[in-house]
PDB file of C-alpha atoms and ligand atoms in Angstrom:
ATOM      1  CA  MET R 270      -0.044  -0.202   0.003  1.00 91.00           C
ATOM      2  CA  LYS R 271       1.449   3.200  -0.927  1.00 95.00           C
ATOM      3  CA  VAL R 272       0.230   6.796   0.824  1.00 96.00           C
ATOM      4  CA  LEU R 273       0.786   9.969  -0.623  1.00 97.00           C
ATOM      5  CA  VAL R 274       0.440  13.178   1.669  1.00 96.00           C
ATOM      6  CA  ILE R 275      -0.150  16.450  -0.074  1.00 97.00           C
ATOM      7  CA  GLY R 276       0.732  19.166   1.973  1.00 95.00           C
ATOM      8  CA  ALA R 277       3.824  19.336   4.353  1.00 93.00           C
ATOM      9  CA  GLY R 278       2.601  21.633   6.854  1.00 91.00           C
ATOM     10  CA  ASN R 279       2.206  20.893  10.679  1.00 90.00           C
ATOM     11  CA  MET R 280      -0.638  18.364  10.226  1.00 93.00           C
ATOM     12  CA  GLY R 281       0.623  16.902   7.001  1.00 94.00           C
ATOM     13  CA  LEU R 282       4.189  15.850   8.371  1.00 92.00           C
ATOM     14  CA  THR R 283       2.568  15.185  11.725  1.00 93.00           C
ATOM     15  CA  TYR R 284       0.898  12.442   9.744  1.00 94.00           C
ATOM     16  CA  ALA R 285       3.541  11.367   7.530  1.00 93.00           C
ATOM     17  CA  THR R 286       5.694  10.908  10.567  1.00 91.00           C
ATOM     18  CA  GLY R 287       3.174   9.188  12.727  1.00 92.00           C
ATOM     19  CA  MET R 288       2.750   6.465   9.692  1.00 92.00           C
ATOM     20  CA  SER R 289       6.567   6.384   9.178  1.00 90.00           C
ATOM     21  CA  LYS R 290       7.197   5.137  13.034  1.00 88.00           C
ATOM     22  CA  SER R 291       4.151   2.754  12.752  1.00 89.00           C
ATOM     23  CA  LYS R 292       4.904  -0.494  11.530  1.00 85.00           C
ATOM     24  CA  LEU R 293       1.948  -0.389   9.229  1.00 87.00           C
ATOM     25  CA  LEU R 294       3.980   1.208   6.132  1.00 85.00           C
ATOM     26  CA  LYS R 295       7.457   0.648   5.154  1.00 81.00           C
ATOM     27  CA  LYS R 296       8.875   4.133   4.660  1.00 76.00           C
ATOM     28  CA  ARG R 297       9.214   3.664   1.102  1.00 82.00           C
ATOM     29  CA  ASN R 298       5.630   3.704   0.582  1.00 92.00           C
ATOM     30  CA  ILE R 299       5.232   6.960   2.031  1.00 93.00           C
ATOM     31  CA  MET R 300       5.217  10.043  -0.442  1.00 93.00           C
ATOM     32  CA  VAL R 301       5.254  13.838   0.628  1.00 94.00           C
ATOM     33  CA  LEU R 302       4.313  16.565  -1.583  1.00 94.00           C
ATOM     34  CA  ASP R 303       4.172  20.547  -1.068  1.00 94.00           C
ATOM     35  CA  LYS R 304       3.982  23.201  -3.805  1.00 90.00           C
ATOM     36  CA  SER R 305       7.053  24.629  -2.192  1.00 88.00           C
ATOM     37  CA  LYS R 306      10.180  23.546  -3.693  1.00 85.00           C
ATOM     38  CA  GLU R 307      12.156  24.871  -0.477  1.00 85.00           C
ATOM     39  CA  LYS R 308       9.834  22.818   1.725  1.00 84.00           C
ATOM     40  CA  MET R 309      10.411  20.070  -0.048  1.00 85.00           C
ATOM     41  CA  GLU R 310      14.448  20.237  -0.176  1.00 82.00           C
ATOM     42  CA  GLU R 311      13.752  20.401   3.454  1.00 80.00           C
ATOM     43  CA  VAL R 312      11.746  17.555   4.055  1.00 81.00           C
ATOM     44  CA  GLY R 313      14.027  15.587   1.930  1.00 79.00           C
ATOM     45  CA  LYS R 314      16.744  16.228   4.325  1.00 79.00           C
ATOM     46  CA  ILE R 315      15.137  15.263   7.435  1.00 73.00           C
ATOM     47  CA  ALA R 316      12.519  12.856   6.061  1.00 69.00           C
ATOM     48  CA  HIS R 317      11.885   9.387   6.509  1.00 77.00           C
ATOM     49  CA  PHE R 318       9.428   9.439   3.462  1.00 84.00           C
ATOM     50  CA  ASP R 319       9.822  10.119  -0.352  1.00 87.00           C
ATOM     51  CA  ALA R 320       9.701  13.958  -1.299  1.00 89.00           C
ATOM     52  CA  MET R 321       7.705  14.528  -3.972  1.00 90.00           C
ATOM     53  CA  GLU R 322       7.612  17.888  -6.385  1.00 88.00           C
ATOM     54  CA  ARG R 323       5.157  16.906  -9.146  1.00 93.00           C
ATOM     55  CA  LEU R 324       1.451  15.499  -8.670  1.00 96.00           C
ATOM     56  CA  GLU R 325       2.003  13.558 -12.256  1.00 96.00           C
ATOM     57  CA  ASP R 326       4.962  11.649 -10.284  1.00 94.00           C
ATOM     58  CA  CYS R 327       3.058  10.452  -7.174  1.00 96.00           C
ATOM     59  CA  VAL R 328      -0.801  10.621  -7.484  1.00 97.00           C
ATOM     60  CA  PRO R 329      -1.738   7.879  -9.882  1.00 97.00           C
ATOM     61  CA  LYS R 330       0.954   5.623  -7.580  1.00 96.00           C
ATOM     62  CA  ALA R 331      -1.134   6.178  -4.419  1.00 97.00           C
ATOM     63  CA  ASP R 332      -3.709   4.033  -3.009  1.00 97.00           C
ATOM     64  CA  ILE R 333      -4.447   6.509  -0.018  1.00 97.00           C
ATOM     65  CA  ILE R 334      -4.001   9.997  -0.591  1.00 98.00           C
ATOM     66  CA  PHE R 335      -4.229  12.538   2.681  1.00 98.00           C
ATOM     67  CA  LEU R 336      -5.219  16.069   1.461  1.00 98.00           C
ATOM     68  CA  ALA R 337      -3.626  18.376   4.283  1.00 97.00           C
ATOM     69  CA  VAL R 338      -3.657  21.569   2.649  1.00 96.00           C
ATOM     70  CA  LYS R 339      -5.483  24.644   3.815  1.00 94.00           C
ATOM     71  CA  PRO R 340      -9.239  25.034   2.939  1.00 92.00           C
ATOM     72  CA  TYR R 341      -8.962  27.925   0.322  1.00 93.00           C
ATOM     73  CA  HIS R 342      -6.049  25.956  -1.642  1.00 95.00           C
ATOM     74  CA  ALA R 343      -8.480  22.946  -2.068  1.00 95.00           C
ATOM     75  CA  GLU R 344     -10.156  24.269  -5.134  1.00 94.00           C
ATOM     76  CA  ASP R 345      -6.807  24.894  -6.859  1.00 96.00           C
ATOM     77  CA  LEU R 346      -5.344  21.480  -5.756  1.00 97.00           C
ATOM     78  CA  PHE R 347      -8.176  19.576  -7.013  1.00 97.00           C
ATOM     79  CA  LYS R 348      -8.161  21.238 -10.570  1.00 97.00           C
ATOM     80  CA  ARG R 349      -4.445  20.265 -10.926  1.00 96.00           C
ATOM     81  CA  MET R 350      -4.998  16.638  -9.705  1.00 97.00           C
ATOM     82  CA  LYS R 351      -8.280  15.835 -11.023  1.00 97.00           C
ATOM     83  CA  HIS R 352      -7.044  14.011 -14.248  1.00 97.00           C
ATOM     84  CA  LEU R 353      -4.518  12.326 -12.223  1.00 98.00           C
ATOM     85  CA  VAL R 354      -6.930  10.232  -9.968  1.00 98.00           C
ATOM     86  CA  ASN R 355      -9.023   7.122 -10.180  1.00 96.00           C
ATOM     87  CA  PRO R 356     -11.952   5.533  -8.651  1.00 96.00           C
ATOM     88  CA  GLU R 357      -9.780   3.009  -6.717  1.00 96.00           C
ATOM     89  CA  GLN R 358      -8.108   5.558  -4.404  1.00 98.00           C
ATOM     90  CA  LEU R 359      -9.186   6.397  -1.045  1.00 98.00           C
ATOM     91  CA  PHE R 360      -9.070  10.009  -0.138  1.00 98.00           C
ATOM     92  CA  ILE R 361      -8.456  11.038   3.595  1.00 98.00           C
ATOM     93  CA  SER R 362      -9.538  14.874   4.172  1.00 97.00           C
ATOM     94  CA  ILE R 363      -8.058  16.603   7.145  1.00 96.00           C
ATOM     95  CA  MET R 364      -9.360  20.197   5.957  1.00 93.00           C
ATOM     96  CA  ALA R 365     -11.225  21.806   8.173  1.00 90.00           C
ATOM     97  CA  GLY R 366     -14.916  22.686   6.988  1.00 88.00           C
ATOM     98  CA  VAL R 367     -14.278  21.095   3.553  1.00 92.00           C
ATOM     99  CA  THR R 368     -17.498  18.363   2.892  1.00 93.00           C
ATOM    100  CA  ILE R 369     -17.094  15.057   1.402  1.00 95.00           C
ATOM    101  CA  LYS R 370     -19.587  15.993  -1.306  1.00 95.00           C
ATOM    102  CA  PHE R 371     -17.302  18.914  -2.392  1.00 95.00           C
ATOM    103  CA  ILE R 372     -14.145  16.689  -2.352  1.00 97.00           C
ATOM    104  CA  GLN R 373     -16.520  14.136  -4.238  1.00 97.00           C
ATOM    105  CA  GLU R 374     -17.413  16.440  -6.963  1.00 97.00           C
ATOM    106  CA  ALA R 375     -14.207  18.587  -7.313  1.00 97.00           C
ATOM    107  CA  LEU R 376     -12.208  15.183  -8.244  1.00 97.00           C
ATOM    108  CA  GLY R 377     -14.954  13.032  -9.484  1.00 97.00           C
ATOM    109  CA  ILE R 378     -14.252  10.137  -7.050  1.00 97.00           C
ATOM    110  CA  GLN R 379     -16.078   8.497  -4.171  1.00 97.00           C
ATOM    111  CA  LYS R 380     -14.162   6.998  -1.538  1.00 98.00           C
ATOM    112  CA  VAL R 381     -13.680   9.987   0.723  1.00 98.00           C
ATOM    113  CA  VAL R 382     -12.873   9.809   4.590  1.00 98.00           C
ATOM    114  CA  ARG R 383     -13.217  13.381   6.260  1.00 97.00           C
ATOM    115  CA  ALA R 384     -11.102  13.929   9.445  1.00 97.00           C
ATOM    116  CA  MET R 385     -10.551  16.151  11.956  1.00 96.00           C
ATOM    117  CA  PRO R 386      -7.259  15.991  13.919  1.00 96.00           C
ATOM    118  CA  ASN R 387      -6.129  18.379  16.813  1.00 96.00           C
ATOM    119  CA  LEU R 388      -2.804  19.757  17.451  1.00 96.00           C
ATOM    120  CA  PRO R 389      -1.479  17.305  20.155  1.00 97.00           C
ATOM    121  CA  ALA R 390      -1.203  14.795  17.286  1.00 96.00           C
ATOM    122  CA  GLN R 391       2.327  15.988  16.965  1.00 95.00           C
ATOM    123  CA  VAL R 392       3.171  14.516  20.119  1.00 95.00           C
ATOM    124  CA  GLY R 393       1.140  10.973  19.486  1.00 95.00           C
ATOM    125  CA  LYS R 394      -1.572  12.265  21.914  1.00 96.00           C
ATOM    126  CA  GLY R 395      -3.928  13.489  19.133  1.00 97.00           C
ATOM    127  CA  LEU R 396      -7.711  12.976  18.875  1.00 97.00           C
ATOM    128  CA  THR R 397      -8.978  12.544  15.104  1.00 97.00           C
ATOM    129  CA  SER R 398     -12.721  12.236  14.738  1.00 98.00           C
ATOM    130  CA  TYR R 399     -13.480  11.118  11.218  1.00 98.00           C
ATOM    131  CA  VAL R 400     -16.720  10.087   8.898  1.00 98.00           C
ATOM    132  CA  SER R 401     -16.535   8.066   5.687  1.00 97.00           C
ATOM    133  CA  ALA R 402     -18.833   8.281   2.383  1.00 97.00           C
ATOM    134  CA  GLU R 403     -20.756   5.157   2.025  1.00 96.00           C
ATOM    135  CA  GLU R 404     -18.899   3.866  -0.866  1.00 96.00           C
ATOM    136  CA  VAL R 405     -15.472   3.101   1.675  1.00 97.00           C
ATOM    137  CA  SER R 406     -15.554  -0.211   2.502  1.00 96.00           C
ATOM    138  CA  ARG R 407     -15.004  -1.829   6.198  1.00 95.00           C
ATOM    139  CA  LEU R 408     -11.615  -3.184   5.110  1.00 95.00           C
ATOM    140  CA  GLU R 409     -10.819   0.296   3.969  1.00 96.00           C
ATOM    141  CA  LEU R 410     -12.132   1.970   7.102  1.00 96.00           C
ATOM    142  CA  PHE R 411      -9.994  -0.622   9.079  1.00 95.00           C
ATOM    143  CA  MET R 412      -7.022   1.057   7.218  1.00 95.00           C
ATOM    144  CA  VAL R 413      -8.176   4.332   7.987  1.00 96.00           C
ATOM    145  CA  GLU R 414      -8.189   3.860  11.295  1.00 96.00           C
ATOM    146  CA  GLY R 415      -4.714   2.265  11.735  1.00 96.00           C
ATOM    147  CA  LEU R 416      -3.398   5.242   9.805  1.00 96.00           C
ATOM    148  CA  LEU R 417      -5.331   7.907  11.682  1.00 97.00           C
ATOM    149  CA  ASP R 418      -4.302   6.036  15.380  1.00 97.00           C
ATOM    150  CA  THR R 419      -0.454   6.478  14.281  1.00 95.00           C
ATOM    151  CA  THR R 420      -1.012  10.120  15.872  1.00 96.00           C
ATOM    152  CA  GLY R 421      -3.082   9.231  18.972  1.00 97.00           C
ATOM    153  CA  LYS R 422      -6.568   8.157  19.158  1.00 97.00           C
ATOM    154  CA  SER R 423      -9.401   8.027  16.340  1.00 97.00           C
ATOM    155  CA  LEU R 424     -13.404   8.264  16.755  1.00 97.00           C
ATOM    156  CA  ARG R 425     -15.656   7.309  14.360  1.00 97.00           C
ATOM    157  CA  VAL R 426     -18.828   9.532  13.806  1.00 97.00           C
ATOM    158  CA  LYS R 427     -21.998   9.040  12.368  1.00 93.00           C
ATOM    159  CA  SER R 428     -22.268  12.431  10.240  1.00 95.00           C
ATOM    160  CA  GLU R 429     -20.357  15.350   9.203  1.00 94.00           C
ATOM    161  CA  LYS R 430     -22.410  17.306  11.940  1.00 94.00           C
ATOM    162  CA  TYR R 431     -20.328  15.408  14.620  1.00 96.00           C
ATOM    163  CA  ILE R 432     -17.234  16.445  12.622  1.00 96.00           C
ATOM    164  CA  ASP R 433     -18.186  20.319  13.099  1.00 94.00           C
ATOM    165  CA  ALA R 434     -19.338  19.279  16.946  1.00 96.00           C
ATOM    166  CA  SER R 435     -15.758  17.410  17.432  1.00 96.00           C
ATOM    167  CA  THR R 436     -14.094  20.769  16.212  1.00 95.00           C
ATOM    168  CA  GLY R 437     -15.875  22.429  18.628  1.00 96.00           C
ATOM    169  CA  ILE R 438     -14.559  20.113  21.264  1.00 97.00           C
ATOM    170  CA  SER R 439     -11.403  18.209  20.639  1.00 97.00           C
ATOM    171  CA  GLY R 440     -10.472  20.446  17.316  1.00 96.00           C
ATOM    172  CA  SER R 441     -10.168  23.620  18.813  1.00 96.00           C
ATOM    173  CA  GLY R 442      -9.988  22.347  22.341  1.00 97.00           C
ATOM    174  CA  PRO R 443      -6.302  22.469  22.868  1.00 98.00           C
ATOM    175  CA  ALA R 444      -6.558  26.156  22.605  1.00 98.00           C
ATOM    176  CA  TYR R 445      -9.073  26.289  25.602  1.00 98.00           C
ATOM    177  CA  VAL R 446      -6.906  24.475  27.706  1.00 98.00           C
ATOM    178  CA  PHE R 447      -3.730  26.749  26.787  1.00 98.00           C
ATOM    179  CA  TYR R 448      -6.125  29.684  27.753  1.00 98.00           C
ATOM    180  CA  PHE R 449      -7.019  28.170  31.179  1.00 98.00           C
ATOM    181  CA  MET R 450      -3.226  27.752  31.635  1.00 98.00           C
ATOM    182  CA  GLN R 451      -2.232  31.222  30.598  1.00 98.00           C
ATOM    183  CA  SER R 452      -4.682  32.756  33.196  1.00 98.00           C
ATOM    184  CA  MET R 453      -3.324  30.456  35.786  1.00 98.00           C
ATOM    185  CA  MET R 454       0.612  31.622  34.970  1.00 98.00           C
ATOM    186  CA  GLU R 455      -0.539  35.053  35.031  1.00 98.00           C
ATOM    187  CA  ALA R 456      -2.262  34.550  38.449  1.00 98.00           C
ATOM    188  CA  ALA R 457       1.127  32.420  39.442  1.00 98.00           C
ATOM    189  CA  LEU R 458       3.405  35.611  38.320  1.00 98.00           C
ATOM    190  CA  GLN R 459       0.902  38.315  40.056  1.00 98.00           C
ATOM    191  CA  MET R 460       1.540  35.989  43.358  1.00 98.00           C
ATOM    192  CA  GLY R 461       5.171  36.507  43.049  1.00 98.00           C
ATOM    193  CA  PHE R 462       6.533  33.353  41.311  1.00 98.00           C
ATOM    194  CA  SER R 463       8.819  33.727  38.785  1.00 98.00           C
ATOM    195  CA  GLU R 464       8.034  32.786  35.018  1.00 98.00           C
ATOM    196  CA  ASN R 465       9.804  29.324  34.950  1.00 98.00           C
ATOM    197  CA  VAL R 466       8.129  28.295  38.261  1.00 98.00           C
ATOM    198  CA  SER R 467       4.833  29.481  37.322  1.00 98.00           C
ATOM    199  CA  LYS R 468       5.074  27.212  34.084  1.00 98.00           C
ATOM    200  CA  VAL R 469       6.046  24.204  36.286  1.00 98.00           C
ATOM    201  CA  LEU R 470       3.306  24.854  38.735  1.00 98.00           C
ATOM    202  CA  VAL R 471       0.611  25.094  35.863  1.00 98.00           C
ATOM    203  CA  SER R 472       1.607  22.423  33.829  1.00 98.00           C
ATOM    204  CA  GLN R 473       2.111  19.771  36.443  1.00 98.00           C
ATOM    205  CA  THR R 474      -1.266  20.567  38.138  1.00 98.00           C
ATOM    206  CA  PHE R 475      -2.680  19.902  34.436  1.00 98.00           C
ATOM    207  CA  THR R 476      -0.816  16.822  33.612  1.00 97.00           C
ATOM    208  CA  GLY R 477      -1.505  15.342  36.983  1.00 97.00           C
ATOM    209  CA  ALA R 478      -5.429  16.192  36.982  1.00 96.00           C
ATOM    210  CA  VAL R 479      -5.731  14.743  33.585  1.00 96.00           C
ATOM    211  CA  GLU R 480      -3.826  11.528  34.383  1.00 96.00           C
ATOM    212  CA  LEU R 481      -6.154  11.204  37.766  1.00 95.00           C
ATOM    213  CA  PHE R 482      -9.025  11.645  35.438  1.00 96.00           C
ATOM    214  CA  ASN R 483      -7.883   9.213  32.792  1.00 94.00           C
ATOM    215  CA  GLN R 484      -7.176   6.351  35.769  1.00 94.00           C
ATOM    216  CA  ASN R 485     -10.144   6.680  37.531  1.00 93.00           C
ATOM    217  CA  ASN R 486     -13.961   6.412  36.493  1.00 92.00           C
ATOM    218  CA  LEU R 487     -14.848   9.460  38.677  1.00 95.00           C
ATOM    219  CA  THR R 488     -16.625  12.578  36.786  1.00 96.00           C
ATOM    220  CA  PRO R 489     -14.853  15.810  36.626  1.00 95.00           C
ATOM    221  CA  ASP R 490     -18.039  17.070  39.100  1.00 95.00           C
ATOM    222  CA  SER R 491     -16.707  14.136  41.748  1.00 95.00           C
ATOM    223  CA  TRP R 492     -13.258  15.065  41.541  1.00 95.00           C
ATOM    224  CA  MET R 493     -14.100  18.836  42.235  1.00 95.00           C
ATOM    225  CA  GLU R 494     -15.833  17.801  45.616  1.00 93.00           C
ATOM    226  CA  ARG R 495     -12.944  15.569  46.501  1.00 91.00           C
ATOM    227  CA  VAL R 496     -10.557  18.547  46.190  1.00 91.00           C
ATOM    228  CA  ALA R 497     -12.974  21.195  47.472  1.00 94.00           C
ATOM    229  CA  SER R 498     -13.837  21.170  51.482  1.00 91.00           C
ATOM    230  CA  LYS R 499     -16.534  23.400  52.799  1.00 91.00           C
ATOM    231  CA  GLY R 500     -14.780  26.725  54.023  1.00 92.00           C
ATOM    232  CA  GLY R 501     -11.584  25.870  52.227  1.00 95.00           C
ATOM    233  CA  THR R 502      -9.722  27.142  49.475  1.00 96.00           C
ATOM    234  CA  THR R 503     -10.842  25.351  46.515  1.00 95.00           C
ATOM    235  CA  ARG R 504     -14.095  25.890  47.501  1.00 96.00           C
ATOM    236  CA  ALA R 505     -13.653  29.741  47.495  1.00 97.00           C
ATOM    237  CA  ALA R 506     -12.048  29.273  43.609  1.00 97.00           C
ATOM    238  CA  LEU R 507     -15.038  26.998  42.358  1.00 97.00           C
ATOM    239  CA  ASP R 508     -17.369  29.245  44.300  1.00 96.00           C
ATOM    240  CA  SER R 509     -15.727  32.622  42.472  1.00 97.00           C
ATOM    241  CA  MET R 510     -15.949  30.605  39.154  1.00 97.00           C
ATOM    242  CA  GLN R 511     -19.638  29.608  39.649  1.00 96.00           C
ATOM    243  CA  ASP R 512     -20.493  33.118  40.523  1.00 97.00           C
ATOM    244  CA  ASN R 513     -18.599  34.598  37.457  1.00 97.00           C
ATOM    245  CA  ASN R 514     -20.574  32.088  35.455  1.00 97.00           C
ATOM    246  CA  VAL R 515     -17.332  30.348  34.046  1.00 97.00           C
ATOM    247  CA  ASN R 516     -19.043  27.355  32.971  1.00 97.00           C
ATOM    248  CA  GLU R 517     -21.570  28.714  30.805  1.00 98.00           C
ATOM    249  CA  LEU R 518     -18.870  31.176  29.277  1.00 97.00           C
ATOM    250  CA  ILE R 519     -16.893  28.014  28.410  1.00 97.00           C
ATOM    251  CA  LYS R 520     -19.891  26.178  26.655  1.00 98.00           C
ATOM    252  CA  GLU R 521     -20.771  29.490  24.796  1.00 98.00           C
ATOM    253  CA  ALA R 522     -16.897  29.196  23.628  1.00 97.00           C
ATOM    254  CA  ALA R 523     -17.134  25.607  22.373  1.00 98.00           C
ATOM    255  CA  PHE R 524     -20.632  26.317  20.867  1.00 98.00           C
ATOM    256  CA  ALA R 525     -19.083  29.551  18.766  1.00 97.00           C
ATOM    257  CA  ALA R 526     -16.521  27.018  17.378  1.00 95.00           C
ATOM    258  CA  PHE R 527     -18.975  24.992  16.713  1.00 95.00           C
ATOM    259  CA  ASN R 528     -20.934  27.516  14.825  1.00 95.00           C
ATOM    260  CA  ARG R 529     -17.740  28.560  12.763  1.00 93.00           C
ATOM    261  CA  ALA R 530     -17.575  25.185  11.348  1.00 91.00           C
ATOM    262  CA  VAL R 531     -21.085  24.606  10.245  1.00 91.00           C
ATOM    263  CA  GLU R 532     -20.450  28.128   8.813  1.00 91.00           C
ATOM    264  CA  LEU R 533     -17.084  27.053   7.209  1.00 87.00           C
ATOM    265  CA  GLY R 534     -18.899  23.647   5.802  1.00 82.00           C
ATOM    266  CA  GLU R 535     -21.306  26.193   3.985  1.00 85.00           C
ATOM    267  CA  GLU R 536     -18.846  27.692   1.845  1.00 80.00           C
ATOM    268  CA  TYR R 537     -17.421  24.113   0.652  1.00 78.00           C
TER     269      TYR R 537
HETATM  270  N1  LIG L 684      -3.238  22.867  12.656  1.00 90.14           N
HETATM  271  C1  LIG L 684      -4.292  22.157  13.318  1.00 90.14           C
HETATM  272  O1  LIG L 684      -4.265  22.318  14.282  1.00 90.14           O
HETATM  273  C2  LIG L 684      -5.220  21.557  12.289  1.00 90.14           C
HETATM  274  C3  LIG L 684      -6.269  20.837  12.993  1.00 90.14           C
HETATM  275  C4  LIG L 684      -7.588  20.260  12.260  1.00 90.14           C
HETATM  276  C5  LIG L 684      -7.353  20.534  11.014  1.00 90.14           C
HETATM  277  N2  LIG L 684      -6.512  21.199  10.055  1.00 90.14           N
HETATM  278  C6  LIG L 684      -6.200  20.995   8.750  1.00 90.14           C
HETATM  279  O2  LIG L 684      -5.199  20.561   8.289  1.00 90.14           O
HETATM  280  C7  LIG L 684      -4.915  21.010   6.948  1.00 90.14           C
HETATM  281  C8  LIG L 684      -3.493  21.582   7.030  1.00 90.14           C
HETATM  282  O3  LIG L 684      -3.279  22.494   8.359  1.00 90.14           O
HETATM  283  P1  LIG L 684      -1.698  23.210   8.390  1.00 90.14           P
HETATM  284  O4  LIG L 684      -1.636  23.818   9.635  1.00 90.14           O
HETATM  285  O5  LIG L 684      -0.758  21.940   8.525  1.00 90.14           O
HETATM  286  O6  LIG L 684      -1.457  24.031   7.523  1.00 90.14           O
HETATM  287  P2  LIG L 684      -0.031  24.468   6.418  1.00 90.14           P
HETATM  288  O7  LIG L 684       1.072  24.470   7.752  1.00 90.14           O
HETATM  289  O8  LIG L 684      -0.134  25.654   6.045  1.00 90.14           O
HETATM  290  O9  LIG L 684       0.120  23.300   5.597  1.00 90.14           O
HETATM  291  C9  LIG L 684      -0.154  23.307   4.461  1.00 90.14           C
HETATM  292  C10 LIG L 684       1.007  23.067   3.322  1.00 90.14           C
HETATM  293  O10 LIG L 684       0.518  22.905   1.881  1.00 90.14           O
HETATM  294  C11 LIG L 684       1.267  23.668   1.142  1.00 90.14           C
HETATM  295  N3  LIG L 684      -0.230  23.711  -0.276  1.00 90.14           N
HETATM  296  C12 LIG L 684      -0.856  24.502  -0.600  1.00 90.14           C
HETATM  297  N4  LIG L 684      -1.584  24.315  -1.671  1.00 90.14           N
HETATM  298  C13 LIG L 684      -0.660  23.244  -2.195  1.00 90.14           C
HETATM  299  C14 LIG L 684      -0.880  22.191  -3.335  1.00 90.14           C
HETATM  300  N5  LIG L 684      -1.846  22.546  -4.328  1.00 90.14           N
HETATM  301  N6  LIG L 684       0.004  21.305  -3.498  1.00 90.14           N
HETATM  302  C15 LIG L 684       0.647  20.909  -2.510  1.00 90.14           C
HETATM  303  N7  LIG L 684       0.806  21.736  -1.224  1.00 90.14           N
HETATM  304  C16 LIG L 684       0.165  22.685  -1.311  1.00 90.14           C
HETATM  305  C17 LIG L 684       1.267  24.766   1.811  1.00 90.14           C
HETATM  306  O11 LIG L 684       2.133  25.563   0.764  1.00 90.14           O
HETATM  307  P3  LIG L 684       2.290  27.049   1.419  1.00 90.14           P
HETATM  308  O12 LIG L 684       2.376  27.382   2.876  1.00 90.14           O
HETATM  309  O13 LIG L 684       3.022  27.526   0.308  1.00 90.14           O
HETATM  310  O14 LIG L 684       0.753  27.579   0.926  1.00 90.14           O
HETATM  311  C18 LIG L 684       1.486  24.222   2.905  1.00 90.14           C
HETATM  312  O15 LIG L 684       2.992  24.020   2.974  1.00 90.14           O
HETATM  313  C19 LIG L 684      -5.814  22.523   6.798  1.00 90.14           C
HETATM  314  O16 LIG L 684      -6.856  22.136   6.127  1.00 90.14           O
HETATM  315  C20 LIG L 684      -6.669  22.426   8.137  1.00 90.14           C
HETATM  316  O17 LIG L 684      -7.906  23.119   8.018  1.00 90.14           O
HETATM  317  C21 LIG L 684      -5.460  21.433  11.071  1.00 90.14           C
END
């Protein structure tokens, strides 16, 4: 099986690297192409995969093609590659907001998987939600899942609506966590800690809390009850968040991302 990744940006290289480190594919069976010659020269130096320069040289050879360019580059790319594709090939798009129907029509093919990764994929801790066109077989889906799992976990969803919804939770979610971390680091600095110490205090708190959450079956609410005693310090903080409606504001933010994903999907 030969895989081609088009777009050697953050995400494209993350998947190419994840696949090259896995045992699923031989390294010589992973091709990467980007329109920037300089980028491909760089990729050729560091990479564990074949750096390609011309669509003509790699598209016809590929069994699976990852589409990892920005959504606004999709139309131009599709025009250039339409005459090179065939109906047996499987396309995995990670382009935010670009629908399966749009890809099928633009390329004249049927087998499309639409996936939504997130940034922690870069460290093998990503979450990729995905949905497929009905023309994709069970066996092909099994392969797709294997490839997506090389950057973390994958989650198959029922429809494209859930791709937009997962954009609001896991896709954009890492930024919400960074927002919270930033606020806590600013508070630590204001309390007199150095920048380095603030960073350690905050990052170890996040890592530890997530680890606790993952290793037990308790809900976040139950954990909060365990940490907060009546009249204590944690209760003071949680009461302050409750009084300021932080819970509702976070939900509102997630829905803002979800709604924006739906809006972007209407363009493609
Ligand atoms: N980053 C994330 O966290 C994230 C999360 C979810 C989904 N995504 C999706 O992942 C996709 C890639 O994002 P990214 O952050 O990796 O983007 P990126 O860093 O901009 O990488 C895309 C690469 O594709 C190249 N490219 C553009 N048109 C091309 C063409 N016709 N042929 C070959 N290469 C072409 C770009 O070159 P130029 O720079 O010269 O244009 C760039 O090097 C996007 O569609 C995005 O919606 C990203």
